[in-house]
Amino acid sequence: MNRDKTLFLCSKHTPINLYDYIFRWTDSLTENDCVACFNSTEMESEVLKALLVAKIPTVLFVMNRFTDVNNIQIEHALKANRMLIVVLKRDEPRGKGQTPRLRNEYVLSICQHVVCGYVNKNGSVFSVLAGRTGIRNLIDEKAVSLAAEPETKRERWTVAQDKVLLRMYYADMGIHAIHKQLRRTYLAIYTRIRSITQPEEFLKGREFEDFVLELFNLHEDNGFVLKEWQGDKTLGDICPESNRHPDFVFNYQGKGFAVECKWREKLPHDLCRDILPE
């Protein structure tokens, strides 16, 4: 905390064609630098991974509690004593009150330099920096206009490239490290990751299916027979109609029935009010 720190700020929904401008800056850093950042948006998460892979001393600010406890790169950085995680208290419910503004102002007050990636003029980053001087912007209007041009070239991915991508992805190395290794565009990498990996909500749903299946005690001779177990398959935005079928089809004493599993972290407030007593 006593070191000179550079705070990295970036608005949500950073166009992926602007990633190159931001990662040029991370590549210019050395182990003598120290960067402070958040991990609340996709771009901030990717910058954090790039910093950790490059072994740049980093201060990470999080609200209420640190949740990414299984991140391999964070684990390595903490063991090497080149990372500090600062947990700030949130007084109001998420997304309400003055907490985001107060958080930004506090972190700005303890950082000596500020570097901005993409800044949405209608977003909170733009308003919190209004009137401040000495801000370094990595992206100008010209870069934003160039980023609006869509990427049209499509290239086939080989099995070997997929193996490299998956190994680096599950090692929490981030999209920039994969880009440098495979020499593919950020958009191509991002699209491929979405196509061949399972998002967190899908994995939670699968874990819930396993839990529900265990409730039927199929290892015992209790009359239940599992006839079908539907496995949802997708490739990007493409999915078969069979994904709409129930998860399980059972037979019990000659009668068939189906079970659909739906995992929700919490029930909607209106639903809780309808089904639970006051």
Coordinates of N, CA, C and O in Angstrom, one line a residue, residues 93-218:
P93 N -27.5 -2.6 -0.3 CA -27.6 -3.7 -1.2 C -26.9 -3.5 -2.5 O -26.7 -2.3 -2.9
R94 N -26.4 -4.5 -3.2 CA -25.7 -4.4 -4.4 C -26.4 -3.5 -5.4 O -27.6 -3.7 -5.7
G95 N -25.7 -2.6 -6.0 CA -26.2 -1.7 -7.1 C -27.0 -0.6 -6.6 O -27.6 0.2 -7.4
K96 N -27.1 -0.4 -5.2 CA -27.9 0.7 -4.7 C -27.1 1.6 -3.8 O -26.0 1.2 -3.4
G97 N -27.6 2.8 -3.5 CA -26.9 3.7 -2.6 C -25.6 4.3 -3.2 O -25.4 4.3 -4.4
Q98 N -24.8 4.9 -2.3 CA -23.6 5.6 -2.7 C -22.3 4.8 -2.7 O -21.2 5.3 -3.0
T99 N -22.5 3.5 -2.4 CA -21.3 2.7 -2.3 C -20.3 2.7 -3.5 O -19.1 2.9 -3.3
P100 N -20.8 2.5 -4.7 CA -19.9 2.5 -5.9 C -19.1 3.8 -6.0 O -17.9 3.8 -6.3
R101 N -19.8 4.9 -5.8 CA -19.2 6.2 -6.0 C -18.1 6.4 -4.8 O -17.0 6.9 -5.1
L102 N -18.5 6.1 -3.6 CA -17.6 6.2 -2.5 C -16.4 5.3 -2.7 O -15.2 5.7 -2.3
R103 N -16.6 4.1 -3.2 CA -15.5 3.1 -3.4 C -14.5 3.7 -4.4 O -13.3 3.7 -4.2
N104 N -15.0 4.3 -5.5 CA -14.2 4.8 -6.6 C -13.4 6.0 -6.0 O -12.2 6.2 -6.3
E105 N -14.1 6.9 -5.3 CA -13.4 8.1 -4.7 C -12.3 7.7 -3.7 O -11.2 8.3 -3.7
Y106 N -12.6 6.7 -2.9 CA -11.6 6.3 -1.9 C -10.3 5.7 -2.7 O -9.2 6.1 -2.3
V107 N -10.6 4.8 -3.6 CA -9.4 4.2 -4.3 C -8.6 5.3 -5.1 O -7.4 5.2 -5.1
L108 N -9.4 6.2 -5.7 CA -8.7 7.3 -6.4 C -7.8 8.1 -5.5 O -6.7 8.6 -5.9
S109 N -8.3 8.3 -4.2 CA -7.5 9.1 -3.3 C -6.2 8.5 -2.8 O -5.3 9.2 -2.4
I110 N -6.1 7.2 -2.9 CA -4.9 6.5 -2.5 C -4.0 6.0 -3.6 O -2.9 5.4 -3.4
C111 N -4.4 6.4 -4.9 CA -3.6 6.0 -6.0 C -2.9 7.3 -6.6 O -3.6 8.3 -6.7
Q112 N -1.7 7.2 -7.0 CA -1.0 8.4 -7.5 C -1.2 8.6 -9.0 O -1.1 9.8 -9.5
H113 N -1.6 7.6 -9.8 CA -1.8 7.8 -11.2 C -3.1 7.0 -11.6 O -3.5 6.1 -10.9
V114 N -3.7 7.5 -12.7 CA -4.9 6.9 -13.2 C -4.8 6.6 -14.7 O -4.4 7.5 -15.4
V115 N -5.1 5.4 -15.1 CA -5.1 5.0 -16.5 C -6.5 4.5 -16.9 O -7.0 3.6 -16.1
C116 N -7.0 5.0 -17.9 CA -8.4 4.6 -18.3 C -8.3 3.8 -19.6 O -7.6 4.2 -20.6
G117 N -9.1 2.7 -19.7 CA -9.3 2.0 -20.9 C -10.5 2.6 -21.7 O -10.5 3.9 -21.9
Y118 N -11.5 1.8 -22.0 CA -12.7 2.4 -22.6 C -13.5 3.1 -21.6 O -13.8 2.6 -20.5
V119 N -14.0 4.3 -21.9 CA -14.8 5.1 -21.0 C -16.1 5.4 -21.7 O -16.1 6.2 -22.7
N120 N -17.2 4.9 -21.2 CA -18.5 5.2 -21.7 C -19.0 6.5 -21.1 O -19.0 6.7 -19.9
K121 N -19.3 7.5 -22.0 CA -19.7 8.8 -21.5 C -21.0 8.9 -20.7 O -21.2 9.8 -20.0
N122 N -21.7 7.8 -20.8 CA -23.0 7.7 -20.0 C -22.8 6.8 -18.8 O -23.8 6.6 -18.0
G123 N -21.6 6.4 -18.5 CA -21.3 5.5 -17.4 C -20.7 6.1 -16.2 O -20.5 7.3 -16.1
S124 N -20.6 5.3 -15.1 CA -20.1 5.8 -13.8 C -18.6 6.3 -13.8 O -18.2 7.2 -13.1
V125 N -17.8 5.6 -14.6 CA -16.4 5.9 -14.7 C -16.2 7.4 -15.2 O -15.4 8.2 -14.7
F126 N -17.0 7.7 -16.2 CA -16.9 9.1 -16.8 C -17.2 10.1 -15.8 O -16.6 11.1 -15.6
S127 N -18.3 9.9 -15.0 CA -18.7 10.9 -14.0 C -17.8 11.0 -12.9 O -17.5 12.1 -12.4
V128 N -17.2 9.9 -12.4 CA -16.3 10.0 -11.3 C -15.0 10.6 -11.6 O -14.3 11.2 -10.8
L129 N -14.6 10.7 -12.9 CA -13.4 11.3 -13.4 C -13.6 12.7 -13.8 O -12.6 13.4 -14.1
A130 N -14.8 13.2 -13.9 CA -15.1 14.5 -14.4 C -14.4 15.6 -13.5 O -14.5 15.6 -12.3
G131 N -13.7 16.5 -14.2 CA -13.0 17.5 -13.5 C -11.6 17.2 -13.0 O -10.9 18.0 -12.5
R132 N -11.2 15.9 -13.0 CA -9.9 15.5 -12.6 C -8.9 15.7 -13.7 O -9.2 15.5 -14.9
T133 N -7.7 16.0 -13.3 CA -6.6 16.2 -14.3 C -5.6 15.0 -14.2 O -5.6 14.3 -13.2
G134 N -4.7 15.0 -15.1 CA -3.6 14.0 -15.1 C -4.1 12.6 -15.4 O -3.4 11.6 -15.0
I135 N -5.2 12.4 -16.1 CA -5.8 11.1 -16.4 C -5.2 10.7 -17.8 O -5.3 11.4 -18.7
R136 N -4.6 9.5 -17.8 CA -4.1 9.0 -19.1 C -5.2 8.1 -19.7 O -5.6 7.1 -19.1
N137 N -5.6 8.4 -20.9 CA -6.6 7.6 -21.7 C -5.9 6.8 -22.7 O -5.2 7.3 -23.6
L138 N -6.1 5.5 -22.7 CA -5.5 4.6 -23.7 C -6.3 4.6 -25.0 O -5.7 4.2 -26.0
I139 N -7.5 5.1 -25.0 CA -8.4 4.9 -26.2 C -9.0 6.3 -26.5 O -9.5 7.0 -25.6
D140 N -8.9 6.7 -27.8 CA -9.5 8.0 -28.2 C -10.7 7.7 -29.1 O -11.0 6.5 -29.4
E141 N -11.3 8.8 -29.6 CA -12.5 8.6 -30.5 C -12.2 7.8 -31.7 O -13.0 7.1 -32.2
K142 N -11.0 8.0 -32.3 CA -10.6 7.3 -33.5 C -10.6 5.8 -33.3 O -11.1 5.0 -34.1
A143 N -10.0 5.4 -32.2 CA -10.0 4.0 -31.9 C -11.4 3.4 -31.7 O -11.6 2.3 -32.1
V144 N -12.2 4.2 -31.1 CA -13.6 3.7 -30.9 C -14.3 3.5 -32.2 O -15.0 2.5 -32.4
S145 N -14.1 4.4 -33.1 CA -14.8 4.3 -34.5 C -14.2 3.1 -35.2 O -14.9 2.4 -35.9
L146 N -12.9 2.9 -35.1 CA -12.3 1.7 -35.8 C -12.8 0.4 -35.2 O -13.0 -0.6 -35.9
A147 N -13.1 0.4 -33.9 CA -13.6 -0.8 -33.2 C -15.0 -1.2 -33.7 O -15.4 -2.3 -33.5
A148 N -15.7 -0.2 -34.2 CA -17.1 -0.5 -34.6 C -17.1 -1.3 -35.9 O -18.2 -1.9 -36.3
E149 N -16.0 -1.4 -36.6 CA -15.9 -2.2 -37.8 C -16.0 -3.7 -37.4 O -15.1 -4.2 -36.7
P150 N -16.9 -4.5 -37.9 CA -17.0 -5.9 -37.6 C -15.9 -6.8 -38.1 O -15.4 -6.5 -39.2
E151 N -15.6 -7.8 -37.4 CA -14.6 -8.8 -37.9 C -15.4 -9.9 -38.7 O -16.3 -10.5 -38.3
T152 N -14.9 -10.1 -39.9 CA -15.6 -11.0 -40.8 C -14.8 -12.3 -41.1 O -15.4 -13.3 -41.5
K153 N -13.5 -12.2 -41.0 CA -12.7 -13.4 -41.4 C -12.9 -14.5 -40.3 O -12.8 -14.3 -39.1
R154 N -13.2 -15.7 -40.8 CA -13.4 -16.9 -40.0 C -12.3 -17.9 -40.3 O -12.1 -18.2 -41.5
E155 N -11.7 -18.4 -39.3 CA -10.6 -19.4 -39.5 C -11.0 -20.7 -38.7 O -11.5 -20.6 -37.6
R156 N -10.6 -21.8 -39.2 CA -10.8 -23.1 -38.6 C -9.9 -23.3 -37.4 O -8.7 -22.9 -37.5
W157 N -10.4 -23.8 -36.3 CA -9.6 -24.2 -35.2 C -9.2 -25.6 -35.2 O -10.0 -26.5 -35.5
T158 N -7.9 -25.9 -35.0 CA -7.4 -27.3 -35.0 C -7.6 -27.9 -33.6 O -7.8 -27.1 -32.6
V159 N -7.5 -29.2 -33.5 CA -7.6 -29.8 -32.2 C -6.4 -29.4 -31.3 O -6.6 -29.1 -30.1
A160 N -5.2 -29.2 -31.9 CA -4.1 -28.8 -31.1 C -4.3 -27.4 -30.5 O -3.9 -27.1 -29.4
Q161 N -4.9 -26.5 -31.3 CA -5.1 -25.2 -30.8 C -6.2 -25.2 -29.7 O -6.1 -24.4 -28.8
D162 N -7.2 -26.0 -29.9 CA -8.2 -26.1 -28.8 C -7.6 -26.6 -27.5 O -8.0 -26.1 -26.4
K163 N -6.7 -27.5 -27.6 CA -6.0 -28.0 -26.4 C -5.2 -26.9 -25.7 O -5.3 -26.8 -24.5
V164 N -4.5 -26.1 -26.5 CA -3.7 -25.0 -25.9 C -4.7 -24.0 -25.3 O -4.5 -23.5 -24.1
L165 N -5.7 -23.7 -26.0 CA -6.7 -22.7 -25.5 C -7.3 -23.2 -24.2 O -7.4 -22.4 -23.2
L166 N -7.8 -24.4 -24.1 CA -8.4 -24.9 -22.9 C -7.4 -25.0 -21.7 O -7.8 -24.7 -20.6
R167 N -6.2 -25.4 -22.0 CA -5.2 -25.5 -20.9 C -4.9 -24.1 -20.3 O -4.9 -24.0 -19.1
M168 N -4.8 -23.1 -21.2 CA -4.5 -21.7 -20.7 C -5.8 -21.1 -20.1 O -5.7 -20.4 -19.1
Y169 N -6.9 -21.4 -20.6 CA -8.2 -20.9 -20.1 C -8.4 -21.4 -18.7 O -8.8 -20.7 -17.7
Y170 N -8.3 -22.7 -18.5 CA -8.5 -23.3 -17.1 C -7.4 -23.0 -16.2 O -7.5 -23.2 -14.9
A171 N -6.2 -22.5 -16.7 CA -5.2 -22.0 -15.8 C -5.3 -20.6 -15.4 O -4.4 -20.0 -14.9
D172 N -6.5 -20.0 -15.8 CA -6.8 -18.6 -15.5 C -5.8 -17.6 -16.1 O -5.5 -16.6 -15.5
M173 N -5.2 -17.9 -17.3 CA -4.2 -17.1 -17.9 C -4.8 -15.9 -18.7 O -4.1 -14.9 -19.0
G174 N -6.1 -16.0 -19.0 CA -6.8 -14.9 -19.6 C -6.6 -14.8 -21.1 O -5.8 -15.5 -21.8
I175 N -7.5 -14.0 -21.7 CA -7.6 -13.9 -23.2 C -6.3 -13.3 -23.8 O -6.0 -13.7 -25.0
H176 N -5.6 -12.4 -23.1 CA -4.4 -11.8 -23.7 C -3.3 -12.8 -23.9 O -2.6 -12.9 -24.9
A177 N -3.1 -13.7 -22.8 CA -2.0 -14.7 -22.9 C -2.3 -15.7 -24.0 O -1.4 -16.1 -24.8
I178 N -3.6 -16.0 -24.2 CA -4.0 -17.0 -25.3 C -3.8 -16.3 -26.6 O -3.3 -16.9 -27.6
H179 N -4.1 -15.0 -26.7 CA -3.9 -14.3 -28.0 C -2.4 -14.3 -28.4 O -2.0 -14.5 -29.5
K180 N -1.5 -14.1 -27.4 CA -0.1 -14.0 -27.7 C 0.4 -15.4 -28.1 O 1.4 -15.5 -28.9
Q181 N -0.1 -16.4 -27.5 CA 0.3 -17.8 -27.8 C -0.2 -18.3 -29.1 O 0.6 -18.9 -29.9
L182 N -1.4 -18.1 -29.4 CA -2.1 -18.6 -30.6 C -2.1 -17.7 -31.8 O -2.5 -18.1 -32.9
R183 N -1.9 -16.4 -31.6 CA -1.9 -15.4 -32.6 C -3.3 -15.3 -33.3 O -3.4 -15.1 -34.5
R184 N -4.3 -15.5 -32.5 CA -5.7 -15.3 -33.0 C -6.2 -14.0 -32.5 O -5.7 -13.5 -31.4
T185 N -7.2 -13.4 -33.1 CA -7.8 -12.2 -32.6 C -8.6 -12.4 -31.3 O -9.0 -13.5 -31.0
Y186 N -8.8 -11.4 -30.6 CA -9.5 -11.5 -29.3 C -10.9 -12.0 -29.5 O -11.4 -12.8 -28.8
L187 N -11.5 -11.5 -30.6 CA -12.9 -11.9 -30.9 C -13.0 -13.4 -31.2 O -13.9 -14.1 -30.7
A188 N -12.0 -13.9 -32.0 CA -12.0 -15.3 -32.4 C -11.8 -16.2 -31.1 O -12.4 -17.2 -31.0
I189 N -10.9 -15.7 -30.2 CA -10.7 -16.5 -29.0 C -11.9 -16.4 -28.1 O -12.3 -17.5 -27.5
Y190 N -12.5 -15.3 -27.9 CA -13.7 -15.1 -27.1 C -14.8 -16.0 -27.6 O -15.5 -16.7 -26.8
T191 N -15.0 -16.0 -28.9 CA -16.1 -16.8 -29.5 C -15.8 -18.3 -29.3 O -16.7 -19.1 -29.0
R192 N -14.5 -18.7 -29.5 CA -14.2 -20.1 -29.3 C -14.3 -20.6 -27.9 O -14.8 -21.7 -27.6
I193 N -13.9 -19.7 -27.0 CA -14.1 -20.1 -25.5 C -15.6 -20.3 -25.2 O -15.9 -21.3 -24.5
R194 N -16.4 -19.5 -25.7 CA -17.9 -19.6 -25.5 C -18.4 -20.9 -26.1 O -19.4 -21.5 -25.6
S195 N -17.8 -21.3 -27.2 CA -18.3 -22.5 -27.9 C -17.9 -23.8 -27.3 O -18.7 -24.8 -27.3
I196 N -16.7 -23.9 -26.7 CA -16.2 -25.2 -26.2 C -16.1 -25.3 -24.7 O -15.6 -26.3 -24.2
T197 N -16.5 -24.2 -24.0 CA -16.5 -24.3 -22.5 C -17.9 -24.2 -22.0 O -18.8 -23.8 -22.7
Q198 N -18.1 -24.6 -20.8 CA -19.4 -24.5 -20.1 C -19.4 -23.4 -19.2 O -18.6 -23.3 -18.3
P199 N -20.4 -22.5 -19.3 CA -20.5 -21.3 -18.4 C -20.8 -21.8 -17.0 O -21.3 -22.9 -16.8
E200 N -20.5 -20.9 -16.0 CA -20.7 -21.3 -14.6 C -22.1 -21.7 -14.3 O -22.4 -22.7 -13.6
E201 N -23.1 -21.0 -14.9 CA -24.5 -21.4 -14.6 C -24.9 -22.8 -15.1 O -25.7 -23.5 -14.6
F202 N -24.2 -23.2 -16.3 CA -24.4 -24.5 -16.8 C -23.9 -25.6 -15.8 O -24.5 -26.6 -15.6
L203 N -22.7 -25.3 -15.3 CA -22.0 -26.2 -14.4 C -22.8 -26.4 -13.1 O -23.0 -27.5 -12.6
K204 N -23.4 -25.3 -12.6 CA -24.2 -25.4 -11.4 C -25.5 -26.2 -11.7 O -25.9 -27.0 -10.8
G205 N -26.0 -26.0 -12.9 CA -27.2 -26.8 -13.3 C -26.9 -28.2 -13.3 O -27.7 -29.1 -12.9
R206 N -25.7 -28.6 -13.9 CA -25.3 -30.0 -13.9 C -25.1 -30.6 -12.5 O -25.5 -31.7 -12.3
E207 N -24.5 -29.8 -11.6 CA -24.3 -30.3 -10.3 C -25.7 -30.5 -9.6 O -25.8 -31.5 -8.8
F208 N -26.6 -29.7 -9.9 CA -28.0 -29.8 -9.3 C -28.6 -31.1 -9.9 O -29.3 -31.8 -9.1
E209 N -28.4 -31.4 -11.2 CA -29.0 -32.6 -11.8 C -28.4 -33.8 -11.0 O -29.1 -34.8 -10.7
D210 N -27.1 -33.8 -10.7 CA -26.5 -34.9 -10.0 C -27.1 -35.1 -8.7 O -27.3 -36.2 -8.2
F211 N -27.3 -34.0 -8.0 CA -28.0 -34.0 -6.7 C -29.4 -34.6 -6.7 O -29.7 -35.5 -5.9
V212 N -30.2 -34.2 -7.7 CA -31.5 -34.7 -7.8 C -31.5 -36.2 -8.1 O -32.3 -37.0 -7.6
L213 N -30.6 -36.6 -9.0 CA -30.5 -38.0 -9.4 C -30.2 -38.9 -8.2 O -30.7 -40.0 -8.0
E214 N -29.3 -38.4 -7.3 CA -28.9 -39.2 -6.1 C -30.1 -39.4 -5.2 O -30.1 -40.4 -4.4
L215 N -31.1 -38.5 -5.2 CA -32.3 -38.6 -4.4 C -33.1 -39.9 -4.7 O -33.8 -40.4 -3.8
F216 N -32.9 -40.4 -5.9 CA -33.7 -41.6 -6.3 C -33.0 -42.9 -5.9 O -33.6 -44.0 -6.1
N217 N -31.8 -42.8 -5.4 CA -31.1 -44.0 -4.9 C -31.1 -45.2 -5.9 O -31.6 -46.3 -5.6
L218 N -30.7 -44.9 -7.1 CA -30.7 -45.9 -8.2 C -29.8 -47.1 -7.9 O -29.9 -48.1 -8.6

